[in-house]
Coordinates of C-alpha atoms and ligand atoms in Angstrom, one line a residue:
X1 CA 0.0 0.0 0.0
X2 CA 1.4 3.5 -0.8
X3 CA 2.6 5.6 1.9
X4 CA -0.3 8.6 3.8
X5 CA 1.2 11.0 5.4
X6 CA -0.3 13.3 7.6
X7 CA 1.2 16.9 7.8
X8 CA 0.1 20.4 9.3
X9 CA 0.6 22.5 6.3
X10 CA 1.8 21.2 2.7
X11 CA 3.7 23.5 0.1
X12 CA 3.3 22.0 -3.4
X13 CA 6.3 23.2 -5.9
X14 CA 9.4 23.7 -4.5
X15 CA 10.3 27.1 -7.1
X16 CA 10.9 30.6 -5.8
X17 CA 7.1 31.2 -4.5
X18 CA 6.7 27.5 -2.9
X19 CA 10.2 27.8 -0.7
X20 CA 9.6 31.4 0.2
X21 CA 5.9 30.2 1.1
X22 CA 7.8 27.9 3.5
X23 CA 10.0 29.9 5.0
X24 CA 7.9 32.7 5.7
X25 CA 5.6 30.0 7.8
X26 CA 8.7 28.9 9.4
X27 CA 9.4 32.0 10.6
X28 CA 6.0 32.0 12.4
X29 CA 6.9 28.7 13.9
X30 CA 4.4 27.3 11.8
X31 CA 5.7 23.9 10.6
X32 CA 5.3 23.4 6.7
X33 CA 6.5 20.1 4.3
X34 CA 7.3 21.0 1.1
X35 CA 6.6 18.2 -2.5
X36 CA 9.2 19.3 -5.5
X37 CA 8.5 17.1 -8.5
X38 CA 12.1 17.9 -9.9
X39 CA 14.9 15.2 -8.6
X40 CA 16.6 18.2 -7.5
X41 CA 15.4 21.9 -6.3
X42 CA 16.9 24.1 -8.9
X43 CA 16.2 26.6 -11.3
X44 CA 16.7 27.6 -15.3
X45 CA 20.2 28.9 -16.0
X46 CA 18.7 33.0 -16.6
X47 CA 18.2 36.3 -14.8
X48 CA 15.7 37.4 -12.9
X49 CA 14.8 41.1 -11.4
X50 CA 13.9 42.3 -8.7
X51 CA 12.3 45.2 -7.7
X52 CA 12.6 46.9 -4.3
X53 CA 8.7 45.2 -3.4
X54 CA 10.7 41.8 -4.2
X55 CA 14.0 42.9 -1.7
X56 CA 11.3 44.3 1.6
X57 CA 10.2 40.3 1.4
X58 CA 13.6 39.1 1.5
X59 CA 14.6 41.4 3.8
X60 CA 12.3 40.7 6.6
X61 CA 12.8 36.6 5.8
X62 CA 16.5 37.4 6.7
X63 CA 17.6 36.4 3.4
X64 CA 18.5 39.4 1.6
X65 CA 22.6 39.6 2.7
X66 CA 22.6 36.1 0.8
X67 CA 21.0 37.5 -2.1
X68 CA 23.1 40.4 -2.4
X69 CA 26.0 38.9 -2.2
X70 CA 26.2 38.3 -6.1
X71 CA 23.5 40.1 -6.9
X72 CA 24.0 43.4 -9.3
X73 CA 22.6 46.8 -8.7
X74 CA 22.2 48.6 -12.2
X75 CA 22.7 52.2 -11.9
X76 CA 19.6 52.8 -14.7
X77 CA 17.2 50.6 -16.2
X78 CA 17.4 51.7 -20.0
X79 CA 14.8 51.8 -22.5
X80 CA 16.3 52.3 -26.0
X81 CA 15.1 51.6 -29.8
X82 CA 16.1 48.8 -30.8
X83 CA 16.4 49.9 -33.8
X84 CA 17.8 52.9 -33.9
X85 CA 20.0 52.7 -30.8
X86 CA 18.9 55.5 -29.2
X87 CA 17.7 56.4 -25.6
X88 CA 13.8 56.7 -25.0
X89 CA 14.0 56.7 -21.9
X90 CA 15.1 55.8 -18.1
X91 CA 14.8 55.3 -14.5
X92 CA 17.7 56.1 -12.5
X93 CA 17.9 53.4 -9.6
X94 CA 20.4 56.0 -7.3
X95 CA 19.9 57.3 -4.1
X96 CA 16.8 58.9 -4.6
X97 CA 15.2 56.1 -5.9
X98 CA 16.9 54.0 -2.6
X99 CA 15.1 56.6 -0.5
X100 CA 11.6 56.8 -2.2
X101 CA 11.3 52.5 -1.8
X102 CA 13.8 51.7 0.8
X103 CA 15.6 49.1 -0.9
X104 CA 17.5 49.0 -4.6
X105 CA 16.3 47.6 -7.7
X106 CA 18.6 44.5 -8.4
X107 CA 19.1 42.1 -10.9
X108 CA 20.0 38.5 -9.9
X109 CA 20.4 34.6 -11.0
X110 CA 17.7 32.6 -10.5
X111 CA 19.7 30.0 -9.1
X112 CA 21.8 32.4 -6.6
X113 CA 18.3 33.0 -5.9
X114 CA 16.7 30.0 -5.0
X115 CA 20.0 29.1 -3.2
X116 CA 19.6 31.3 -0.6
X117 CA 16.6 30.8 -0.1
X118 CA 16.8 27.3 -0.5
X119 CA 19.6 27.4 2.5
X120 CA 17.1 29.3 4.8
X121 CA 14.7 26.4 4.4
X122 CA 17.1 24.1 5.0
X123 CA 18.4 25.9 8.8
X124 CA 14.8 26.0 9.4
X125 CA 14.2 22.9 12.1
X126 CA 9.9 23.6 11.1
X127 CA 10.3 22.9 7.3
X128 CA 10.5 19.2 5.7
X129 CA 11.8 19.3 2.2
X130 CA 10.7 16.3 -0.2
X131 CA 11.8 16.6 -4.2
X132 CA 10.4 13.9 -6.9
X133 CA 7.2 14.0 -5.7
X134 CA 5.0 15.1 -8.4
X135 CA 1.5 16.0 -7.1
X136 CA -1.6 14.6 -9.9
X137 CA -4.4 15.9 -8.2
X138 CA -5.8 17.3 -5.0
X139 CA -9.1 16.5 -3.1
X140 CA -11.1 17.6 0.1
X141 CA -11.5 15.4 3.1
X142 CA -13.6 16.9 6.0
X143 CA -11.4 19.9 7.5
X144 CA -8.2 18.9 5.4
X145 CA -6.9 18.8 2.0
X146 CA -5.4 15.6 0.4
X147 CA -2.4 15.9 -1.9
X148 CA -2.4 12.8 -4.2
X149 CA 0.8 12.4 -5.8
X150 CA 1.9 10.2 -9.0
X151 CA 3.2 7.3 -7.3
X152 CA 0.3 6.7 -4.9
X153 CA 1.8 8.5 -2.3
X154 CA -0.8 11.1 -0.2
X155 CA -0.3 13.8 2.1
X156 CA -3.0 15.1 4.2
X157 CA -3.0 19.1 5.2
X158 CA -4.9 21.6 7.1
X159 CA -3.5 24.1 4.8
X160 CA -2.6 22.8 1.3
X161 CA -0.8 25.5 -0.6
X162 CA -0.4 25.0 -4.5
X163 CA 2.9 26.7 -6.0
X164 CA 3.3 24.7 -8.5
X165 CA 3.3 27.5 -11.1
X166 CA 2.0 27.9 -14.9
X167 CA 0.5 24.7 -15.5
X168 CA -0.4 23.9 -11.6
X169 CA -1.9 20.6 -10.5
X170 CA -4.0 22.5 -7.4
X171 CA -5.3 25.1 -9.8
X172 CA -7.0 22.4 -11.8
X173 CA -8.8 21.3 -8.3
X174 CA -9.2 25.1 -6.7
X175 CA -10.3 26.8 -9.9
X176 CA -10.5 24.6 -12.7
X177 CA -10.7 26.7 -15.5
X178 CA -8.5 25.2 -18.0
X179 CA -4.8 26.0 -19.2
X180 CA -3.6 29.2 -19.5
X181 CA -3.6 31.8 -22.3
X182 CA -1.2 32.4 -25.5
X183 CA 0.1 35.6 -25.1
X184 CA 1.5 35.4 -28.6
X185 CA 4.9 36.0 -28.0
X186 CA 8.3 33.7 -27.7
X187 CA 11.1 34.2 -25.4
X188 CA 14.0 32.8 -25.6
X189 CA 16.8 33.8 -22.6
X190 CA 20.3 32.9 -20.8
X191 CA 23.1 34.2 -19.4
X192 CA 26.9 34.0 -21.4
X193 CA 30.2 35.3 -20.0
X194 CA 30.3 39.1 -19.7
X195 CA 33.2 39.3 -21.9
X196 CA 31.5 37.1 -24.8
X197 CA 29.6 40.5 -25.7
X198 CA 31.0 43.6 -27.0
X199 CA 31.7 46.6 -24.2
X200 CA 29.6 49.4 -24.8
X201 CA 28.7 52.3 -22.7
X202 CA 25.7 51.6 -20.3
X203 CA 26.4 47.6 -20.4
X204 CA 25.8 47.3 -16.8
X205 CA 22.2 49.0 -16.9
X206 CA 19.4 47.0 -17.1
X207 CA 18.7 48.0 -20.9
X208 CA 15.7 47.4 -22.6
X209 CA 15.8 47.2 -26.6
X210 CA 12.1 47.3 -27.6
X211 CA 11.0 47.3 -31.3
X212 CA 7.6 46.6 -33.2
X213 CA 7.0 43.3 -32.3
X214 CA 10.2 42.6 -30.2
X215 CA 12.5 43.1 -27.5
X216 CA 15.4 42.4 -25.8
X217 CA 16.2 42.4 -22.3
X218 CA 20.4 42.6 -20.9
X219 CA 21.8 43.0 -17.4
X220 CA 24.9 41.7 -15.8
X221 CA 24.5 39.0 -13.0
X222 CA 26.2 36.9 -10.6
X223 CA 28.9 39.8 -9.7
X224 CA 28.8 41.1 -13.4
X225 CA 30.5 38.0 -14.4
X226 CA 27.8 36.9 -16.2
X227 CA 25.6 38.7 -18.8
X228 CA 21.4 37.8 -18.7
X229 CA 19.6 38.1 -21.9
X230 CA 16.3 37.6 -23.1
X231 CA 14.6 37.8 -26.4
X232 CA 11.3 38.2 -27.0
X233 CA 9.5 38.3 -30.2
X234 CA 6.1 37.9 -31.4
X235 CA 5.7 34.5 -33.1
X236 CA 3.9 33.7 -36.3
X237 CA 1.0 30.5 -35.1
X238 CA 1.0 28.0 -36.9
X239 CA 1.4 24.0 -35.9
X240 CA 1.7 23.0 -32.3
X241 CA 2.0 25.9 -29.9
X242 CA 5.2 24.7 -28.7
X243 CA 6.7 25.1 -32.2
X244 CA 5.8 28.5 -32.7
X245 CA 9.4 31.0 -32.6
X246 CA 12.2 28.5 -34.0
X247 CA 15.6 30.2 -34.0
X248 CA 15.2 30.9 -38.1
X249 CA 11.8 33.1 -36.9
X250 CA 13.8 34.7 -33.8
X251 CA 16.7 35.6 -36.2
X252 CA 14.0 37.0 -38.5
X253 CA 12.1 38.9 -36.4
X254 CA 15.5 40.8 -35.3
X255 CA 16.9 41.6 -39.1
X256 CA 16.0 45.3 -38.9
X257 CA 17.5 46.1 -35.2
X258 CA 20.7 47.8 -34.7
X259 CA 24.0 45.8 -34.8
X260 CA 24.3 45.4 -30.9
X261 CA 21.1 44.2 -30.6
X262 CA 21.5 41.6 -33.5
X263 CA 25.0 40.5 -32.0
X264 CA 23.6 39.6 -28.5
X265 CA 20.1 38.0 -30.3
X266 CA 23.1 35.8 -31.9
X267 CA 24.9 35.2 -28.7
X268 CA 21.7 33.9 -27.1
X269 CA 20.7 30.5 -26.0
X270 CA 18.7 28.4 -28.3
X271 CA 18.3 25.0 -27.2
X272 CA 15.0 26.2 -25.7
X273 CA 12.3 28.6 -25.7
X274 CA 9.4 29.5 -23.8
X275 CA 6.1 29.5 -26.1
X276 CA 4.6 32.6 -23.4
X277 CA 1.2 32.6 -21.8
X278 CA -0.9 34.1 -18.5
X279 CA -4.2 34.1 -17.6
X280 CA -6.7 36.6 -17.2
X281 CA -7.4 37.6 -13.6
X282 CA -9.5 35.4 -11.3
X283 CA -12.0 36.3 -8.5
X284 CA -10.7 33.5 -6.3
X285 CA -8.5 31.0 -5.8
X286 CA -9.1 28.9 -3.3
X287 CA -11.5 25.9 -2.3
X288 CA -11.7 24.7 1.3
X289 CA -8.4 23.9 2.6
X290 CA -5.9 24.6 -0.7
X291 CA -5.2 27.5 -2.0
X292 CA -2.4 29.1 -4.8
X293 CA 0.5 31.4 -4.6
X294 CA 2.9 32.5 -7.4
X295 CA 2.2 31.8 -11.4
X296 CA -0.3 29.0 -10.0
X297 CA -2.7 31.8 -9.0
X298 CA -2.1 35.0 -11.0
X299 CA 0.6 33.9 -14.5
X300 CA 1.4 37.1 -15.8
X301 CA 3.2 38.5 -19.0
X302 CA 6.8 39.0 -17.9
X303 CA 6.7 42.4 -19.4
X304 CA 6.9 44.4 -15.6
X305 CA 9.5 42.0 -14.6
X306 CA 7.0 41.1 -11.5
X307 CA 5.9 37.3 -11.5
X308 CA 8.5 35.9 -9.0
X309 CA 7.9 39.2 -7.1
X310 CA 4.8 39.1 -6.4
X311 CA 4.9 35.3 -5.6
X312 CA 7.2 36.6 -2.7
X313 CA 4.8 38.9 -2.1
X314 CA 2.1 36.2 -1.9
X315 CA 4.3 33.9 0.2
X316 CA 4.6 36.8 3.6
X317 CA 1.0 37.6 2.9
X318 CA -0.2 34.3 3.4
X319 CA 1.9 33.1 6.3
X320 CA 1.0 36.1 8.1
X321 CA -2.7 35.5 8.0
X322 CA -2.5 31.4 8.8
X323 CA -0.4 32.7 11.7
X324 CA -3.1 35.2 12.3
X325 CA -5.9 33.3 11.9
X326 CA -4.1 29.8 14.2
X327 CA -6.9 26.6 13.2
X328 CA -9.5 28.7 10.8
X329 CA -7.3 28.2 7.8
X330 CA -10.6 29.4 5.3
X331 CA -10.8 32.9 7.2
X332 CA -6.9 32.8 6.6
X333 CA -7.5 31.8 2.8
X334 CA -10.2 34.1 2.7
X335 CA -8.4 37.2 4.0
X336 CA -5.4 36.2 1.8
X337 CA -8.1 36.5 -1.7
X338 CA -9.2 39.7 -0.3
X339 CA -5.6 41.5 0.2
X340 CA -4.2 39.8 -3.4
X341 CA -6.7 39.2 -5.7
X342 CA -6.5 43.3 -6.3
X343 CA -3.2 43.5 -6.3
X344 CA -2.1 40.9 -8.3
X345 CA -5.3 41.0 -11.1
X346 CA -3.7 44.7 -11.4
X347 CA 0.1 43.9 -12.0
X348 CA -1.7 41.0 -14.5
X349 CA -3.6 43.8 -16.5
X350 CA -0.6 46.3 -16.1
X351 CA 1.8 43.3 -17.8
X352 CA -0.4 42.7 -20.6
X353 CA -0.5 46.4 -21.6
X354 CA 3.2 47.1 -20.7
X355 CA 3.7 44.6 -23.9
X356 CA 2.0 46.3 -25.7
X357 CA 3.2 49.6 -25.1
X358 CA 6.9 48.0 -26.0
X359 CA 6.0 46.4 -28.9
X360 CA 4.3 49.3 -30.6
X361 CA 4.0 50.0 -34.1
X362 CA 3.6 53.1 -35.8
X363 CA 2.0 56.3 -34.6
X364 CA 1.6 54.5 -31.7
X365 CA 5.2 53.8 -31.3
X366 CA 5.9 57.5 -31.9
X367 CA 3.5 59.2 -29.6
X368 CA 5.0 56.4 -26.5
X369 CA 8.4 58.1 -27.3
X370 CA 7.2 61.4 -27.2
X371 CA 5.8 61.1 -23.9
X372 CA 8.1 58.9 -22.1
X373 CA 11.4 61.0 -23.9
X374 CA 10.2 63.6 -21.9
X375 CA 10.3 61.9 -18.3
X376 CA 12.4 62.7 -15.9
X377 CA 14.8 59.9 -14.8
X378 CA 14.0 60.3 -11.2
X379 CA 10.0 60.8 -11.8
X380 CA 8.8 57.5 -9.8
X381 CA 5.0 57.9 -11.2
X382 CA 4.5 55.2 -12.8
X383 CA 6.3 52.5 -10.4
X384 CA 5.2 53.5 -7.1
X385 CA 1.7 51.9 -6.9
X386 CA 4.1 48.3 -8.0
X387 CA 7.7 49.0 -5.8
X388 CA 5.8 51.0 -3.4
X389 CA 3.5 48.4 -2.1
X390 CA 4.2 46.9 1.3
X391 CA 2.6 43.9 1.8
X392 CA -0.2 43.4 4.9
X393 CA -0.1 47.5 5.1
X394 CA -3.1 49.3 3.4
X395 CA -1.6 50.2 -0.4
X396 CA -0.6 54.1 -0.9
X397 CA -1.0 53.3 -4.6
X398 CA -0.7 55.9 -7.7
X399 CA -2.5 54.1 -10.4
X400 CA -0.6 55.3 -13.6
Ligands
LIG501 C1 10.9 35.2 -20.0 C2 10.5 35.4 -18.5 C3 11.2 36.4 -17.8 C4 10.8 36.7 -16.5 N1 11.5 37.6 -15.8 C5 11.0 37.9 -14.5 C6 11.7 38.9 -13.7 O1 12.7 39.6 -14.2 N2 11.2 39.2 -12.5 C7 10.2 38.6 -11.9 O2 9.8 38.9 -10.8 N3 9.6 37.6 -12.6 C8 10.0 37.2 -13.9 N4 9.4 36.2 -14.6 C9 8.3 35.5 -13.9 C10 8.8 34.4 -12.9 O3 9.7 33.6 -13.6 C11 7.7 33.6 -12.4 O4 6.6 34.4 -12.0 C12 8.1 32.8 -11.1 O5 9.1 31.9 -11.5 C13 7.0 32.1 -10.5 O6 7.4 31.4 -9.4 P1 6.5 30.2 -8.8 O7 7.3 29.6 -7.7 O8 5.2 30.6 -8.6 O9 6.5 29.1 -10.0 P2 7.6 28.3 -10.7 O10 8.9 29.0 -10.7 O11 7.1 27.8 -11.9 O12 7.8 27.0 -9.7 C14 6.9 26.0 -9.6 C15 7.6 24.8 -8.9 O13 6.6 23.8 -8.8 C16 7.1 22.5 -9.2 N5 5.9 21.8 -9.7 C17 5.1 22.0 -10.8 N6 4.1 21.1 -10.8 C18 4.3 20.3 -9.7 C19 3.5 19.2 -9.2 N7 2.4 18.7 -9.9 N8 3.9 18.6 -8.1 C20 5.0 19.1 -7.4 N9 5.8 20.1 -7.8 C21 5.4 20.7 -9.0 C22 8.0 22.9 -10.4 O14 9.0 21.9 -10.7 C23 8.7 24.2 -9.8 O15 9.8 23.9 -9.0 C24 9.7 35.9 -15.9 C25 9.1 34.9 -16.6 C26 9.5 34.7 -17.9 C27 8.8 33.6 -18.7

């Protein structure tokens, strides 16, 4: 007979929302076991940012020394044609924009991140960690939820938490509406040695080269030893979704941008790509004792550079209100909905239409350049209502 196990809270998805989920119950001295289907915790070899919202919930999980440690703090994030080459526009991540949020805007690798964060779960005597165990489906059972995994295994919760990202397991028990959306675009991303790509003046910004259609995204990591980059292009559909973008479309797509942008679309990393999707924003996401954190409840476009932040985001919120709440884990779930649903259904809509601000065409193009060329660099308009938010405090939000 397969193993039941009987656990106090259960984490499914061991990825940057699901440990952080973990370690922020930990902290409350609420004990947690965590299923990883992967053989190993680990993450894909690219970049990640994160924005000063990100660094406040590392910060009070005791993490953020680790992270910093080979993290990179751009001086600007860079918006430039990629076309032409020139400047559109910029935010200048200095002292004054240290003193409007509290914390820098840093870019990192995934896997230095889950590392640390990893190694926090690890010192922590209240979490279990389990990898290869891949969770099928999810059912209720009285006052507990019941985590069936693929080999027969089950693991019975008061609090069943599903972090198991895009295509998540839980979500197809809590709100069962299907798989998520096309966005229509491809990315394709990686990091290379620094010194693989030609020196240029602004390399260590986080630049953004955005064109009609396209974009790509570079930033030093891991100390500046390593360069991030990510491609992204809208892909022609045709045949299975997951064939949409080859590397003949990607090189394509990038013919007309300047030489820079054309050398490090060459230097990227083709052995895969990611085919993109979200979802639209839903009302709720839990059912009696699971719920979802992370790209399980609320995928987004990766356009504001927020997913995994507001997963971290997600993961304080929560533990704070099962901690506040003690055995009524639905007021907990409840309150949870009601303080992120908003906030995350926004940073979903925002993404969407940050895409297609970037990938104008046209007039359009033009009038976006006209008004953001004439933005000052330290003008924090349009990302205080996103870096300004502090989770479990009421929201002093600008909507742009
Ligand atoms: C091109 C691109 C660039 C991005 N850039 C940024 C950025 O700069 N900044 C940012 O904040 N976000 C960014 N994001 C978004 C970010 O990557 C995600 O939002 C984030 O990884 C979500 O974390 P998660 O823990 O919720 O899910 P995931 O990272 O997907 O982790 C889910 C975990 O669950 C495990 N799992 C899945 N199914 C099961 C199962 N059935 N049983 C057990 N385990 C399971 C998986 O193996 C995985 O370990 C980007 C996304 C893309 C596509």
């Amino acid at each position: 007979m397969s193993a039941r196990h009987r656990v106090e809270r259960v984490v499914v998805g061991g990825g940057i929302g699901g440990l952080t989920a973990a370690l922020a119950l930990a902290r409350h001295g609420l004990p947690v076991h965590v299923l990883e289907q992967a053989p190993e915790f680990g993450e894909i070899g690219a970049g990640v940012q994160l924005a000063p919202n990100a660094l406040r919930v590392l910060d009070r999980l005791g993490v953020l020394g680790d992270v910093l440690t080979s993290a990179v703090r751009p001086p600007k994030a860079v918006m430039m044609s990629a076309v032409t080459g020139e400047q559109i526009t910029a935010i200048d991540f200095g002292e004054e924009f240290r003193a409007a949020y509290g914390h820098p805007y840093v870019v990192t690798h995934r896997s230095d991140l889950l590392a640390a964060v990893l190694d926090a779960c690890r010192a922590e005597p209240a979490i279990t960690l389990e990898t290869g165990r891949s969770v099928r489906a999810v059912r209720q059972d009285g006052d507990t939820a019941v985590a069936e995994c693929a080999d027969g295994a089950e693991y019975r919760a008061d609090a069943l938490i599903g972090a198991d990202g895009l295509w998540s397991a839980v979500r197809a028990h809590t709100v069962g509406d299907g798989d998520p959306a096309y966005i229509g675009d491809v990315a394709y991303r990686g990091t290379i040695p620094t010194a693989a790509i030609s020196d240029r003046a602004g390399k260590e910004d986080m630049t953004w080269w955005i064109g009609p259609g396209l974009h790509l995204i570079q930033y030093p990591v891991r100390g500046g030893e390593l360069f991030n980059q990510v491609a992204v292009f809208t892909a022609a559909a045709h045949g299975p979704a997951e064939e949409w973008g080859q590397p003949d479309e990607l090189d394509r797509a990038f013919e007309a941008t300047s030489d820079y942008v054309r050398e490090g679309v060459r230097l990227v990393d083709r052995d895969r790509h990611w085919v993109l999707r979200d979802r639209p924003p839903a009302a709720a996401w839990s059912r009696g004792r699971a719920t979802l954190l992370g790209d399980a409840a609320h995928p987004m476009a990766q356009y504001l550079a927020q997913g995994a932040c507001q997963a971290l985001e997600d993961a304080v919120a929560l533990a704070d209100l099962l901690a506040a709440h003690g055995p009524d884990v639905p007021a907990a779930f409840a309150a949870y909905e009601a303080e992120r649903v908003p906030r995350t259904a926004k940073v979903q809509t925002w993404a969407r239409r940050m895409g297609e601000i970037v990938h104008a065409d046209g007039v359009t193009a033009l009038l976006r350049d006209a008004l953001l060329g004439g933005r000052d660099e330290r003008d924090f308009q349009y990302t205080d209502w996103l870096y300004g938010h502090r989770t479990g405090a009421a929201p002093t939000e600008r909507t742009p």
